[in-house]
């Protein structure tokens, strides 16, 4: 899948007017569109965008365990670890980029600031692997191991799936990741690749 995240100039593939961009981002993994994401749906979503079986399994377990309790009402745990899309704003973790605001909307100024600060080799247009690692370190809060781990997981998966042939994570790809369009684009690209092979 490396290098297939070319979305410059494309229109958004979905139009969920009643959702924040963070909800739209998460809703991709709600495969049956019932407002709840179970680990098997996270797994299916990861597979749909080209993550391998082992990676998809790990991500599904890690994400659903990490976010389920935060997004569910009440204090009674659910051993199926569902994530409620409508409450996904509660899953924002510390040591992050701050690109989602307190309501779960995309903050263009924070997004541009991230690339201005960390994209040095490519004139504010893409991140190298080293620049991405530097950005993750810069965002770390002291002793926030939970936030560090989640940030690392999210960004490293994004980089692994979407870096181009030169090992760069393009700015527009990252924008589509935050606005919720990237997963749908990747799923369509992968479906086209499978049809071509068949």
PDB file of C-alpha atoms in Angstrom, residues 14 16 19 22-33 37 41-50 85 180-188:
ATOM      1  CA  UNK A  14     -18.439  10.833   2.280  1.00  0.00           C
ATOM      2  CA  UNK A  16     -21.619  13.320   7.147  1.00  0.00           C
ATOM      3  CA  UNK A  19     -20.719  14.498  12.551  1.00  0.00           C
ATOM      4  CA  UNK A  22     -13.234  13.242  14.597  1.00  0.00           C
ATOM      5  CA  UNK A  23     -16.504  11.284  14.535  1.00  0.00           C
ATOM      6  CA  UNK A  24     -16.202  10.980  10.751  1.00  0.00           C
ATOM      7  CA  UNK A  25     -12.627   9.749  11.196  1.00  0.00           C
ATOM      8  CA  UNK A  26     -13.756   7.061  13.662  1.00  0.00           C
ATOM      9  CA  UNK A  27     -16.977   6.167  11.825  1.00  0.00           C
ATOM     10  CA  UNK A  28     -15.036   4.445   9.052  1.00  0.00           C
ATOM     11  CA  UNK A  29     -14.444   1.593  11.474  1.00  0.00           C
ATOM     12  CA  UNK A  30     -18.150   1.330  12.318  1.00  0.00           C
ATOM     13  CA  UNK A  31     -18.578  -1.210   9.543  1.00  0.00           C
ATOM     14  CA  UNK A  32     -22.302  -1.856  10.102  1.00  0.00           C
ATOM     15  CA  UNK A  33     -23.043   1.853  10.773  1.00  0.00           C
ATOM     16  CA  UNK A  37     -17.297   0.038  16.868  1.00  0.00           C
ATOM     17  CA  UNK A  41     -14.996  -3.981  13.089  1.00  0.00           C
ATOM     18  CA  UNK A  42     -11.721  -2.207  13.859  1.00  0.00           C
ATOM     19  CA  UNK A  43      -9.948  -5.286  12.498  1.00  0.00           C
ATOM     20  CA  UNK A  44     -12.096  -5.254   9.332  1.00  0.00           C
ATOM     21  CA  UNK A  45     -11.467  -1.538   8.838  1.00  0.00           C
ATOM     22  CA  UNK A  46      -7.716  -2.001   9.196  1.00  0.00           C
ATOM     23  CA  UNK A  47      -7.763  -4.838   6.674  1.00  0.00           C
ATOM     24  CA  UNK A  48      -9.835  -2.690   4.297  1.00  0.00           C
ATOM     25  CA  UNK A  49      -7.090  -0.047   4.189  1.00  0.00           C
ATOM     26  CA  UNK A  50      -4.280  -2.544   3.683  1.00  0.00           C
ATOM     27  CA  UNK A  85     -18.783   6.984  17.782  1.00  0.00           C
ATOM     28  CA  UNK A 180     -11.867  11.575   7.854  1.00  0.00           C
ATOM     29  CA  UNK A 181     -11.531  11.058   4.095  1.00  0.00           C
ATOM     30  CA  UNK A 182      -8.295   9.056   3.953  1.00  0.00           C
ATOM     31  CA  UNK A 183      -9.640   5.698   5.133  1.00  0.00           C
ATOM     32  CA  UNK A 184     -12.408   5.746   2.513  1.00  0.00           C
ATOM     33  CA  UNK A 185      -9.901   6.641  -0.195  1.00  0.00           C
ATOM     34  CA  UNK A 186      -7.577   3.818   0.845  1.00  0.00           C
ATOM     35  CA  UNK A 187     -10.430   1.321   0.892  1.00  0.00           C
ATOM     36  CA  UNK A 188     -11.460   2.315  -2.636  1.00  0.00           C
TER      37      UNK A 188
END
